[in-house]
PDB file of C-alpha atoms in Angstrom:
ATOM      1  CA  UNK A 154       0.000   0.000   0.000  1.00 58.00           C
ATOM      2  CA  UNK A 155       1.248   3.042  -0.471  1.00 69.00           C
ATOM      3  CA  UNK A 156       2.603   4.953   2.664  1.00 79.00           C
ATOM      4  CA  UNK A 157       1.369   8.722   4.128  1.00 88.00           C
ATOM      5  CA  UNK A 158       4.706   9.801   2.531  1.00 88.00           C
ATOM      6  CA  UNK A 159       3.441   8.763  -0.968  1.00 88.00           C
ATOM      7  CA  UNK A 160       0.315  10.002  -0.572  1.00 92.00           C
ATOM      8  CA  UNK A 161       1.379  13.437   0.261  1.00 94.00           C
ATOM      9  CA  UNK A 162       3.534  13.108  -2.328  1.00 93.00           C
ATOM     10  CA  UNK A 163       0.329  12.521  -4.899  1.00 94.00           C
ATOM     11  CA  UNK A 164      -1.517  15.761  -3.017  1.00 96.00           C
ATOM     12  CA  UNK A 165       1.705  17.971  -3.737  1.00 96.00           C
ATOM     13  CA  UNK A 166       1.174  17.184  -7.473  1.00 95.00           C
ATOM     14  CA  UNK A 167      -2.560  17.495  -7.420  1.00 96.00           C
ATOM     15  CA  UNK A 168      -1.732  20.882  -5.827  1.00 97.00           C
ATOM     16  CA  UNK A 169       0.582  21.756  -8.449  1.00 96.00           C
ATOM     17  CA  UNK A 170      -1.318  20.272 -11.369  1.00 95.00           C
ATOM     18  CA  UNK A 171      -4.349  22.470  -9.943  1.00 96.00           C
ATOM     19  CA  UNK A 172      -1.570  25.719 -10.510  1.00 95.00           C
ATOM     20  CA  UNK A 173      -1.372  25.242 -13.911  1.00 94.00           C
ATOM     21  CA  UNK A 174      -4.421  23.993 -14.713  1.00 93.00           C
ATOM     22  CA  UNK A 175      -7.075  25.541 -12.129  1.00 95.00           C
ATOM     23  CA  UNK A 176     -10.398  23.099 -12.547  1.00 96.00           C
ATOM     24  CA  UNK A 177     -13.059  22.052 -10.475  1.00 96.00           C
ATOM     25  CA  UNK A 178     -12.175  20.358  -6.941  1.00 95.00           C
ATOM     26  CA  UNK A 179     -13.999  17.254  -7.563  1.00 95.00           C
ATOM     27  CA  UNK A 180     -12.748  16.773 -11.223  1.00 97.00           C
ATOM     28  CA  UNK A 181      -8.986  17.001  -9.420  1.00 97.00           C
ATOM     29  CA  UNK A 182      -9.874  14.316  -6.476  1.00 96.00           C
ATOM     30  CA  UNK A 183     -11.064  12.429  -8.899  1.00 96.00           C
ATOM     31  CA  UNK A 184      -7.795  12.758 -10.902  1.00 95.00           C
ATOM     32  CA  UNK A 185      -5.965  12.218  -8.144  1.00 95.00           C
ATOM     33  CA  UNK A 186      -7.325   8.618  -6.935  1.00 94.00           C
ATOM     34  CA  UNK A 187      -6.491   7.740 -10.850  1.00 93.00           C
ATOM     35  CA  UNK A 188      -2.882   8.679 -10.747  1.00 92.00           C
ATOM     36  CA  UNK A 189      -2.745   6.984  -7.323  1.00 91.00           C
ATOM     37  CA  UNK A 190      -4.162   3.888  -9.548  1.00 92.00           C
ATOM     38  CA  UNK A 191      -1.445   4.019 -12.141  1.00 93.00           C
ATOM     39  CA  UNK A 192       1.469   3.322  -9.423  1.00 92.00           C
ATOM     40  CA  UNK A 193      -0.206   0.146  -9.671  1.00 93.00           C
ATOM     41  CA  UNK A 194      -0.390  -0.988 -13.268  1.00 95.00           C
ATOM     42  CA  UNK A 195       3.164   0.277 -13.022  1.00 96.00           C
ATOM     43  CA  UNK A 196       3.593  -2.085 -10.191  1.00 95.00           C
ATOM     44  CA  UNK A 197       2.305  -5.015 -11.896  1.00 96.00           C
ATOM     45  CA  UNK A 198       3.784  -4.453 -15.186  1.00 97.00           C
ATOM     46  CA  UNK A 199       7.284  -4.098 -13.018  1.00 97.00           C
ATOM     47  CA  UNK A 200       6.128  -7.626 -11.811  1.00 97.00           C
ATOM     48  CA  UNK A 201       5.330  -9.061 -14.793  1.00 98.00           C
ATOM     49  CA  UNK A 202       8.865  -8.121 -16.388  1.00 98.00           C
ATOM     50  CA  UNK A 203      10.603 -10.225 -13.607  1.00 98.00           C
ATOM     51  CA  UNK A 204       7.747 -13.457 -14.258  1.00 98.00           C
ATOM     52  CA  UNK A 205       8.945 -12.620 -18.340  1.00 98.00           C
ATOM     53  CA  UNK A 206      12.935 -12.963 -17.310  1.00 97.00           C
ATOM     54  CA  UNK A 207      11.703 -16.390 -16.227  1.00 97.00           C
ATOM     55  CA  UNK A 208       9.973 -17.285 -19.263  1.00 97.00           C
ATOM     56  CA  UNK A 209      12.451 -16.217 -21.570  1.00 97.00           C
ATOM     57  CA  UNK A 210      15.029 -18.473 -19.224  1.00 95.00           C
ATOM     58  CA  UNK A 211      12.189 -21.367 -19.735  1.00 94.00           C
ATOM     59  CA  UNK A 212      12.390 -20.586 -23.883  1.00 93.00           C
ATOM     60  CA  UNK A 213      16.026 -20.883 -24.015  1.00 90.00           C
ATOM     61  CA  UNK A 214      16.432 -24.069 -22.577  1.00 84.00           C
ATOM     62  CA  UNK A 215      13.735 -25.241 -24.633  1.00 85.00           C
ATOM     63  CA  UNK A 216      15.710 -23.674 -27.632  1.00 77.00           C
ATOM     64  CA  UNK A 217      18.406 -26.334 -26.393  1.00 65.00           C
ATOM     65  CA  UNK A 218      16.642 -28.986 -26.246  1.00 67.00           C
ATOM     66  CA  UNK A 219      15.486 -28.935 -29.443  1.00 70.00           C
ATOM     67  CA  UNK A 220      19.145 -28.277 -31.278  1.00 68.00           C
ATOM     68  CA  UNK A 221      20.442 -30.974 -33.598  1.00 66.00           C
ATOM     69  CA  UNK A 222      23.566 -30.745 -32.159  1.00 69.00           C
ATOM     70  CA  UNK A 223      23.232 -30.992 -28.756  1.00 62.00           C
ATOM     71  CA  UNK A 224      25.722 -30.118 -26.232  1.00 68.00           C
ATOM     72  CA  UNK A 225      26.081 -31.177 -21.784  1.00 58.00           C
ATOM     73  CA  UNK A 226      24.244 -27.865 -20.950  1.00 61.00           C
ATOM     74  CA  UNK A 227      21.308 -28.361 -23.589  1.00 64.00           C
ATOM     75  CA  UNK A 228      21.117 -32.124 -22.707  1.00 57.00           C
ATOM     76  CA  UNK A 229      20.792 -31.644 -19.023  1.00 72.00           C
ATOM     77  CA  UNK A 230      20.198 -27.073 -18.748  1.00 74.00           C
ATOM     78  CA  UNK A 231      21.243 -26.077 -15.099  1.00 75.00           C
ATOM     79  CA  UNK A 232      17.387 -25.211 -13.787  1.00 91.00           C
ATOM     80  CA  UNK A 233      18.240 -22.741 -10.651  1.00 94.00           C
ATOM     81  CA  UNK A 234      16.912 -19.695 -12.337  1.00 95.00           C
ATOM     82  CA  UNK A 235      13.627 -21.064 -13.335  1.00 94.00           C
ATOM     83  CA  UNK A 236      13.156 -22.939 -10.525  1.00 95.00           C
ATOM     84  CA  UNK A 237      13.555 -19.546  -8.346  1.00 95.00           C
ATOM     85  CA  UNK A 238      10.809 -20.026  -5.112  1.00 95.00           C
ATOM     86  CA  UNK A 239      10.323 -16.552  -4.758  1.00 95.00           C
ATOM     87  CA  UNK A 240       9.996 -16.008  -8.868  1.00 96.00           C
ATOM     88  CA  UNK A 241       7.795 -19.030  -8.555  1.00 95.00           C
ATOM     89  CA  UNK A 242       5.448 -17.290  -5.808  1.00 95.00           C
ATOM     90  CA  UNK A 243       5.352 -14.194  -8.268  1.00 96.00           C
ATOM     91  CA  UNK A 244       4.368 -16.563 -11.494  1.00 96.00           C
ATOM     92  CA  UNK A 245       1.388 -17.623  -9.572  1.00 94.00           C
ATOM     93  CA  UNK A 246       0.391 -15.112  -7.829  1.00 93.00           C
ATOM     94  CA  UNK A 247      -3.553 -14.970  -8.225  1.00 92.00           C
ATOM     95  CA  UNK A 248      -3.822 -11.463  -8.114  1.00 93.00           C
ATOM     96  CA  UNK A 249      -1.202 -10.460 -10.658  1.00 96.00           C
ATOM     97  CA  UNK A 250      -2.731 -13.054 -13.269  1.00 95.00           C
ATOM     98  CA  UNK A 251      -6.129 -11.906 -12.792  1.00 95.00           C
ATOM     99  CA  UNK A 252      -5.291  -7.977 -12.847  1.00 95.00           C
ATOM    100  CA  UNK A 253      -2.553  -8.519 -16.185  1.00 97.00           C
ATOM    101  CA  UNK A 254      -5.841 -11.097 -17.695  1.00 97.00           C
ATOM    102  CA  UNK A 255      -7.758  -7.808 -17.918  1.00 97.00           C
ATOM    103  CA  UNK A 256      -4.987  -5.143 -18.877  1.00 96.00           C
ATOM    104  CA  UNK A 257      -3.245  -7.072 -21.360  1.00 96.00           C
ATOM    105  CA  UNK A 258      -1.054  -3.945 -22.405  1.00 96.00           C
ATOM    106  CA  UNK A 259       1.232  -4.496 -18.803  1.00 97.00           C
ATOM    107  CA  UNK A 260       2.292  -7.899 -20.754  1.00 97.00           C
ATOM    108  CA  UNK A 261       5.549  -8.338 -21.713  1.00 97.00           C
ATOM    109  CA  UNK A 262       6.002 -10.353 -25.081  1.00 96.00           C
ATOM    110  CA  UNK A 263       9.338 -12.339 -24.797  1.00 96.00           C
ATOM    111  CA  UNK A 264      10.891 -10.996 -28.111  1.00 95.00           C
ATOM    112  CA  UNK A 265      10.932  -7.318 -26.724  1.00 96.00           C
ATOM    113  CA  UNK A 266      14.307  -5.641 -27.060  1.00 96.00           C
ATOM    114  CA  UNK A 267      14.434  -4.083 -23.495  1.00 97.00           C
ATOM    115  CA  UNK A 268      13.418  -8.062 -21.621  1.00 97.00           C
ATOM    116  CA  UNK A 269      15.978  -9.469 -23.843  1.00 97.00           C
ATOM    117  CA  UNK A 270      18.534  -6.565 -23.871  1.00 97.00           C
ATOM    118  CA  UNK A 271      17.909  -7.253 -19.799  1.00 97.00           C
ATOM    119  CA  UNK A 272      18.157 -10.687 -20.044  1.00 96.00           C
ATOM    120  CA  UNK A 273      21.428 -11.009 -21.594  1.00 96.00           C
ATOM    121  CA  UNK A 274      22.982  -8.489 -19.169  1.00 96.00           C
ATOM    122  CA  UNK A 275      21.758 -10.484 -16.146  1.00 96.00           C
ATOM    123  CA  UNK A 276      22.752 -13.784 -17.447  1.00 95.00           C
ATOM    124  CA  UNK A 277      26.578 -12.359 -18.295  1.00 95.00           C
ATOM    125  CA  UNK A 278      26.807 -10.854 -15.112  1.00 94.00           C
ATOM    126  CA  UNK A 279      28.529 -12.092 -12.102  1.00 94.00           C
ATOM    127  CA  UNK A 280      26.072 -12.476  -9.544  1.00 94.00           C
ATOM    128  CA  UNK A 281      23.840 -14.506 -12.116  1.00 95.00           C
ATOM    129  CA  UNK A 282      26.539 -17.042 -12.390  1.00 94.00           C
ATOM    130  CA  UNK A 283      27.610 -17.162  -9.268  1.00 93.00           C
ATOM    131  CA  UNK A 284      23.862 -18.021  -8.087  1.00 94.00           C
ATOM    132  CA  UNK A 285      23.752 -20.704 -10.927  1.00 92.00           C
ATOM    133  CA  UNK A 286      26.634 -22.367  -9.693  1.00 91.00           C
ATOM    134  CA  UNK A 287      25.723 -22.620  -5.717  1.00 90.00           C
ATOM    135  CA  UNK A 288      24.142 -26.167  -5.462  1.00 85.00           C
ATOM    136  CA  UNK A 289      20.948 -26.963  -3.250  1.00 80.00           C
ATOM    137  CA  UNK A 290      17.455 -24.892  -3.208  1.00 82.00           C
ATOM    138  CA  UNK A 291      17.499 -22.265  -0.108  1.00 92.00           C
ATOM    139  CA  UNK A 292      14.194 -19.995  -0.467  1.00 95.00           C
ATOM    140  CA  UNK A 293      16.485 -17.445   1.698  1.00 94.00           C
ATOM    141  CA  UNK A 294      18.621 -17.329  -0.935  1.00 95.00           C
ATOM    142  CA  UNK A 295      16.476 -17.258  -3.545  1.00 95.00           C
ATOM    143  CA  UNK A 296      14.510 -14.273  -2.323  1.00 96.00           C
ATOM    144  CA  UNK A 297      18.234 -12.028  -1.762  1.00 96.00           C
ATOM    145  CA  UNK A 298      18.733 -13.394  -5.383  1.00 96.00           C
ATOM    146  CA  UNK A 299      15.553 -12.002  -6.584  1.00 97.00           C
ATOM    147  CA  UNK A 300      15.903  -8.462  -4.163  1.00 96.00           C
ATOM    148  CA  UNK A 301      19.632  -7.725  -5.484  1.00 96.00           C
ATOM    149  CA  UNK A 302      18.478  -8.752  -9.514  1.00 96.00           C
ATOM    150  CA  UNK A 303      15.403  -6.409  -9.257  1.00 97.00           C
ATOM    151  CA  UNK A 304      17.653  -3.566  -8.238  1.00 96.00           C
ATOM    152  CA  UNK A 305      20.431  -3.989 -10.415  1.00 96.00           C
ATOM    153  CA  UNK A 306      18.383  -4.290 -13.562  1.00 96.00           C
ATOM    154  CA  UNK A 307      15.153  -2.972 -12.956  1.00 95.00           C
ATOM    155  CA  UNK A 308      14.875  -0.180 -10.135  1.00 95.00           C
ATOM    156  CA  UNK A 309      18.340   0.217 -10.851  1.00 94.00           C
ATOM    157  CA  UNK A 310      18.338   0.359 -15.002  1.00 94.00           C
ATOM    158  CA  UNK A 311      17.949   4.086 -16.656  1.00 94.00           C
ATOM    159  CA  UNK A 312      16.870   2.058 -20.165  1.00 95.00           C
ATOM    160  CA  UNK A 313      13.833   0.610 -18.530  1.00 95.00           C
ATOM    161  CA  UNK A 314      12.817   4.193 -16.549  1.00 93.00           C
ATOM    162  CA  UNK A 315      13.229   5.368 -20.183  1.00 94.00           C
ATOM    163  CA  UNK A 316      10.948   3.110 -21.603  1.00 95.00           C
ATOM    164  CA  UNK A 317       8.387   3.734 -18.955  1.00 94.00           C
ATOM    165  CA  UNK A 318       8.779   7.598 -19.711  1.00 91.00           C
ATOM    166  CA  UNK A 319       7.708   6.904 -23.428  1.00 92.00           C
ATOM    167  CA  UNK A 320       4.846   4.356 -22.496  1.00 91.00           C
ATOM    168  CA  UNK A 321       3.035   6.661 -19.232  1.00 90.00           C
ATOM    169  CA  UNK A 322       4.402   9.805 -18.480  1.00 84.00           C
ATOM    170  CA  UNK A 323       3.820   9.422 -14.762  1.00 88.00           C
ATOM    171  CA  UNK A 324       5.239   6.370 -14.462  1.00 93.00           C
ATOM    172  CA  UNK A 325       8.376   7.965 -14.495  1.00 89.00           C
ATOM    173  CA  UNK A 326       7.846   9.840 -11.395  1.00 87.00           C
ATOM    174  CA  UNK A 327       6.058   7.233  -9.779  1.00 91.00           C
ATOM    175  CA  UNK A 328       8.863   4.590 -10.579  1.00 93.00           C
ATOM    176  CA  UNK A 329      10.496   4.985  -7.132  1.00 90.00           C
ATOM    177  CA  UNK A 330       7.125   4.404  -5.351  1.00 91.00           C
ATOM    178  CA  UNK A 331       6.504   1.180  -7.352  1.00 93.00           C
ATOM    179  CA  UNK A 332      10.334  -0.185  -6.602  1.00 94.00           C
ATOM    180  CA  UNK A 333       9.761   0.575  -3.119  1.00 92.00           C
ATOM    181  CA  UNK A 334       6.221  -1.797  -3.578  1.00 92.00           C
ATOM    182  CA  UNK A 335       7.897  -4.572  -5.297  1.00 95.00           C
ATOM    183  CA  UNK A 336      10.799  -4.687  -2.642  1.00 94.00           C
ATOM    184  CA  UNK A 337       8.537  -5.182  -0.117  1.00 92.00           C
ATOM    185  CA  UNK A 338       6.280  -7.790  -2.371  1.00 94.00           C
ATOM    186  CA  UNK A 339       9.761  -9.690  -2.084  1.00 95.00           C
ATOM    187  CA  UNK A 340      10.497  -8.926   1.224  1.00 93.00           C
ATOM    188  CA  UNK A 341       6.774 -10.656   2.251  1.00 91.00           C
ATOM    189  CA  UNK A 342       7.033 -13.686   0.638  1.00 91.00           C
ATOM    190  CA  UNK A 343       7.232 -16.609   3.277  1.00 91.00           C
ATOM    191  CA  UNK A 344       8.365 -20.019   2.021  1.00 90.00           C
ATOM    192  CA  UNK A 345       5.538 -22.142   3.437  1.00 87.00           C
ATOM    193  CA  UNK A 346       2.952 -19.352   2.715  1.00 85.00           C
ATOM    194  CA  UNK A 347       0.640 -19.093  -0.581  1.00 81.00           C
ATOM    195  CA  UNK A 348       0.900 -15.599  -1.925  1.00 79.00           C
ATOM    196  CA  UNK A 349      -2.646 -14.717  -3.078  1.00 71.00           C
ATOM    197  CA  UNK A 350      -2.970 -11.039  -2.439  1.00 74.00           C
ATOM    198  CA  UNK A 351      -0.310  -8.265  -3.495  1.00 87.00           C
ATOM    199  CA  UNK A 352       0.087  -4.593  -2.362  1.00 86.00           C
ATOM    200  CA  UNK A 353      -2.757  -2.990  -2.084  1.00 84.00           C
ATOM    201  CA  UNK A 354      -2.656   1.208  -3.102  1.00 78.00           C
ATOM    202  CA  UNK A 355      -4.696   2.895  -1.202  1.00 79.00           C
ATOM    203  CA  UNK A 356      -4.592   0.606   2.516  1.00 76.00           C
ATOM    204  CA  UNK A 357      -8.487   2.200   3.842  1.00 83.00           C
ATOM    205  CA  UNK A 358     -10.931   4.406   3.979  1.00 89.00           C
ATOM    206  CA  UNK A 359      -8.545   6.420   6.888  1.00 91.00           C
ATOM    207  CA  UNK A 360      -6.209   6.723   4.250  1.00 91.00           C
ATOM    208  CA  UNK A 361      -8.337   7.905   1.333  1.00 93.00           C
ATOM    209  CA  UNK A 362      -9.804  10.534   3.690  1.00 95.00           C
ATOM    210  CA  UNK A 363      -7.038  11.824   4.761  1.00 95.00           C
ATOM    211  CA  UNK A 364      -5.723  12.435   0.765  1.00 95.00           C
ATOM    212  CA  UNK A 365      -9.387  13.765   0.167  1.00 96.00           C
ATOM    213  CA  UNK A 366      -8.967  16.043   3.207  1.00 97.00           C
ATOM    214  CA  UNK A 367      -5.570  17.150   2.806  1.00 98.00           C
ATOM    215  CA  UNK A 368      -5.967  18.304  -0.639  1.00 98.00           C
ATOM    216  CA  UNK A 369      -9.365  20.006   0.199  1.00 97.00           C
ATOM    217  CA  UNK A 370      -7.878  22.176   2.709  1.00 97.00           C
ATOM    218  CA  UNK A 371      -4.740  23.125   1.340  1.00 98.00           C
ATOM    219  CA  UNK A 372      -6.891  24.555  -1.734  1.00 97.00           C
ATOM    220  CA  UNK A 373      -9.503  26.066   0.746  1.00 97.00           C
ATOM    221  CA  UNK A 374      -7.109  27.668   2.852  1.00 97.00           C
ATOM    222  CA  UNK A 375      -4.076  28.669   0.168  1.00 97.00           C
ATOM    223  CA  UNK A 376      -4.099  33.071   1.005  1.00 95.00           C
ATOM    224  CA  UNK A 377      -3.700  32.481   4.392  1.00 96.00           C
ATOM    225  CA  UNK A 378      -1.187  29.769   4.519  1.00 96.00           C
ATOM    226  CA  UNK A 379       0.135  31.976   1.755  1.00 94.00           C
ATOM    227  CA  UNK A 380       0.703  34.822   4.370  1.00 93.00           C
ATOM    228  CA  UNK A 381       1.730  32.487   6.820  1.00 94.00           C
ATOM    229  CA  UNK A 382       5.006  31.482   5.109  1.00 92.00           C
ATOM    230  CA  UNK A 383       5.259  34.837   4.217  1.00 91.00           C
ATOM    231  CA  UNK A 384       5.338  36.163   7.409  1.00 90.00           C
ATOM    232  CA  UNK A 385       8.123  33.641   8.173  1.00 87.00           C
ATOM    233  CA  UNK A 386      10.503  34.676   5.622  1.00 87.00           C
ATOM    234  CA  UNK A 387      13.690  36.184   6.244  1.00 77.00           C
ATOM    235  CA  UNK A 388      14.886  38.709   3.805  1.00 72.00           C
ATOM    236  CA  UNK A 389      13.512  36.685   1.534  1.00 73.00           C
ATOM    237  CA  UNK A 390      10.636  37.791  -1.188  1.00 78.00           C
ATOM    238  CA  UNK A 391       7.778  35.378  -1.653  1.00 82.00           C
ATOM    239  CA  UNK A 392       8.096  35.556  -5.714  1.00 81.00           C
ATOM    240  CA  UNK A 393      11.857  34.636  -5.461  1.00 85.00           C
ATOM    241  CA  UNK A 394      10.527  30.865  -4.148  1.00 86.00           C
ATOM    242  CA  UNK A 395       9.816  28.706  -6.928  1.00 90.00           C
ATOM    243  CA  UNK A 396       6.412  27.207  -7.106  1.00 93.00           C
ATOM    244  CA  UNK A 397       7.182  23.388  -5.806  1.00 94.00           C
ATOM    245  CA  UNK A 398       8.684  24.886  -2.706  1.00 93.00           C
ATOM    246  CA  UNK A 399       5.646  26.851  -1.881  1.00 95.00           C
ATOM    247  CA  UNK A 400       3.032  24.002  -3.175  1.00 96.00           C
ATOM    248  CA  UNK A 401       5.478  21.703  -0.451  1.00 96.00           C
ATOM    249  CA  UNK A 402       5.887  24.608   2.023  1.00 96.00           C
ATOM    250  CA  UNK A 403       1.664  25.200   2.174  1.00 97.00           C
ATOM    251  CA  UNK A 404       0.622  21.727   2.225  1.00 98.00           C
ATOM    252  CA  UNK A 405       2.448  20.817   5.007  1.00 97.00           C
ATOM    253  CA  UNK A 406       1.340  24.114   6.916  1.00 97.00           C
ATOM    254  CA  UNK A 407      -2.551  22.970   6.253  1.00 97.00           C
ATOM    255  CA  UNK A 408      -1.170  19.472   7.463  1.00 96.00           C
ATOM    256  CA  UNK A 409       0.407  21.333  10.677  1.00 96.00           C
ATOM    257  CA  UNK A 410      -3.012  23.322  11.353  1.00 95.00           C
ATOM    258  CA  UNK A 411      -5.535  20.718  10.215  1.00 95.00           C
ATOM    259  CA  UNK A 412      -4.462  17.548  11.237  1.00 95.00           C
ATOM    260  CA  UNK A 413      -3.620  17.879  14.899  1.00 92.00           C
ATOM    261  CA  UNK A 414      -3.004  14.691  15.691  1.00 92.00           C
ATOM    262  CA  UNK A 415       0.004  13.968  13.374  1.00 93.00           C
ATOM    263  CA  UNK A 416       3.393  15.141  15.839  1.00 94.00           C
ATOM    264  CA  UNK A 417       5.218  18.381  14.382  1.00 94.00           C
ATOM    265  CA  UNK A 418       8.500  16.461  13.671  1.00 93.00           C
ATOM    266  CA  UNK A 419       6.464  13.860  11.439  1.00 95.00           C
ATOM    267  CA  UNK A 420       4.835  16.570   9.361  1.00 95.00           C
ATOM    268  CA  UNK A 421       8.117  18.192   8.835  1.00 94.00           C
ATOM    269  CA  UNK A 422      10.067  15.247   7.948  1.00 95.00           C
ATOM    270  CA  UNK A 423       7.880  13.909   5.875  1.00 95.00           C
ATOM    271  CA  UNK A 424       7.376  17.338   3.980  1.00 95.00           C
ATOM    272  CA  UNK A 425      11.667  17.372   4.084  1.00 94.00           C
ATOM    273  CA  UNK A 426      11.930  13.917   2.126  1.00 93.00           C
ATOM    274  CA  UNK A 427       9.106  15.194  -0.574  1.00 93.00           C
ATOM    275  CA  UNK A 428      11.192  18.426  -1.486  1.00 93.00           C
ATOM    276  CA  UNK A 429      14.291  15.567  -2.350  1.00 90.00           C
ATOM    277  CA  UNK A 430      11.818  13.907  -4.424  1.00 88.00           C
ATOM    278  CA  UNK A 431      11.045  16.946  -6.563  1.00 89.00           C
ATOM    279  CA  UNK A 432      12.621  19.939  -5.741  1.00 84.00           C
ATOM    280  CA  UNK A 433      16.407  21.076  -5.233  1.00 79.00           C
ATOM    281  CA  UNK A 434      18.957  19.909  -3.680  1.00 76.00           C
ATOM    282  CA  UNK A 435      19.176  23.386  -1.224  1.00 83.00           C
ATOM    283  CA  UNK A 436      15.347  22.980  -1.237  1.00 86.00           C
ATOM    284  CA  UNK A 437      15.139  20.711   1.847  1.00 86.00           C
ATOM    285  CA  UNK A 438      17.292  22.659   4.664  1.00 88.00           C
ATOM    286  CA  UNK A 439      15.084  26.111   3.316  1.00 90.00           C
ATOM    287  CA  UNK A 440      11.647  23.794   4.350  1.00 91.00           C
ATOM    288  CA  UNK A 441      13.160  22.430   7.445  1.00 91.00           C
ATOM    289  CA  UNK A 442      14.281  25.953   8.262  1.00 90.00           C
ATOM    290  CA  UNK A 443      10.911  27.404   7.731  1.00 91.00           C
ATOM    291  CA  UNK A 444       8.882  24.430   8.886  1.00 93.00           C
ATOM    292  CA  UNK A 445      10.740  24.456  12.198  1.00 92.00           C
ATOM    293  CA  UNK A 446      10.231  28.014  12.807  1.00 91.00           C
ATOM    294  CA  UNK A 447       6.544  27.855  11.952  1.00 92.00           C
ATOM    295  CA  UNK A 448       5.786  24.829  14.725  1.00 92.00           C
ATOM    296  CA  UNK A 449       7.571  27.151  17.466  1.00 91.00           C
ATOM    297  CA  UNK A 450       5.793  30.152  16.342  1.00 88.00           C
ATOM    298  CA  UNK A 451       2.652  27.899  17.357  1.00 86.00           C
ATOM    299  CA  UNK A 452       4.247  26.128  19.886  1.00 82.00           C
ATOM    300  CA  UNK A 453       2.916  22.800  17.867  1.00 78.00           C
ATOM    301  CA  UNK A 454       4.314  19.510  19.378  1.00 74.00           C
TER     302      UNK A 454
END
């Protein structure tokens, strides 16, 4: 599911979509919940590329075994890749069949340049080998097998964040909330356990109101959490800060006046980690510094 982190993170950019393109509140919830909805068709198609690594390992052998002339390794094809528990788990996973059955563009077809491309990297690398030549089944180390190949050639590979920048735009910014998803997917996976269900986006109704909310009073209240950072600016001009940082700066003051319950140091360092997601690299220690002074200024715990 995705975390209150990433769900600020989708208000921020409903906030700054709304900037340049002002339209009616319900039209951008509603816009909202669907973005928060492609993070996982990104996450399954990200799931399904691992399940296709598989299957183009399960095609070569059977490209072997079918040669005329026949060598050891096509006779008797060393199996520890395809037999992978936790890429097992992931091929049967009920969930990911049914939800790819009815999107069939998050399928990967086996002769696509970037899976094979991938493919051929992994299987030439080091660590491949080195896994295909430890002897015995461990589902321990299958799953660190799994964990370290997604993140060398998937969270971890700029051709495949390029590809998913050319198929939907958003997946591009989203792809760091998806890799976080699938790491965890692996992480779950026990050996005696089926795996039926997968991540789920949005975890309750809690968590959809509190998107709902947050967005709803951060537009409502914008002039006067508008003056509020103003007022807390040090020889600094409200024009000279860029757009992100104030979209950041006045969401997380609604957050600090509307949602009481959440502590001060939370809010902030929540709001801290967002600006490294989209703004500068300077960007964070200005919202600290301004975040910080506004919870003394209200003596907000």
């Amino acid at each position: 599911m995705l975390g209150r982190r990433q769900i600020r993170e989708k208000v921020v950019e409903s906030v700054y979509s709304y900037h340049q393109n002002p339209i009616k509140f319900d039209i951008l919830e509603k816009n909202m919940f669907s973005e928060i909805e492609k993070i996982y068709h990104l996450y399954i198609y990200q799931l399904n590329f691992l399940v296709a690594l598989k299957h183009l390992a399960e095609k070569q052998i059977e490209i072997g075994k079918n040669k005329y002339l026949k060598t050891d390794d096509n006779v008797n094809p060393n199996q520890k890749f395809i037999n992978n528990q936790v890429l097992n788990k992931l091929e049967e996973n009920v969930e990911r069949l049914s939800f790819t059955s009815k999107h069939q563009e998050l399928k990967w077809e086996l002769h696509d340049d970037l899976l094979v491309k991938t493919f051929q990297r992994m299987t030439a690398g080091k660590r491949y080998q080195d896994f295909m030549k430890e002897e015995g089944y461990s589902f321990e180390e299958d799953q660190k097998f799994i964990g370290k190949l997604f993140l060398r050639y998937v969270a971890e590979n700029e051709d495949f964040h390029d590809h998913l920048e050319e198929k939907e735009m958003s997946w591009a910014d989203d792809f760091h909330i998806s890799n976080s998803m699938i790491q965890k997917t692996i992480g779950f996976f026990k050996e005696d356990e089926p795996s039926h269900t997968l991540i789920k986006m949005i975890k309750d109704e809690d968590d959809r109101e509190f998107a709902r909310r947050l967005l709803k009073q951060t537009l409502n209240h914008w002039d006067e959490s508008e003056k509020k950072l103003q007022e807390r600016l040090e020889n600094w001009d409200l024009e000279r800060v860029s757009l992100l940082d104030k979209i950041i700066l006045i969401t997380a003051i609604s957050e600090l006046d509307y949602f009481p319950l959440t502590p001060a140091r939370v809010v902030i360092n929540e709001y801290i980690e967002i600006s490294k997601v989209f703004s500068t690299d300077r960007s964070n220690i200005f919202i600290n510094g301004i975040l910080d002074k506004y919870t003394k200024d209200l003596n907000r715990n």
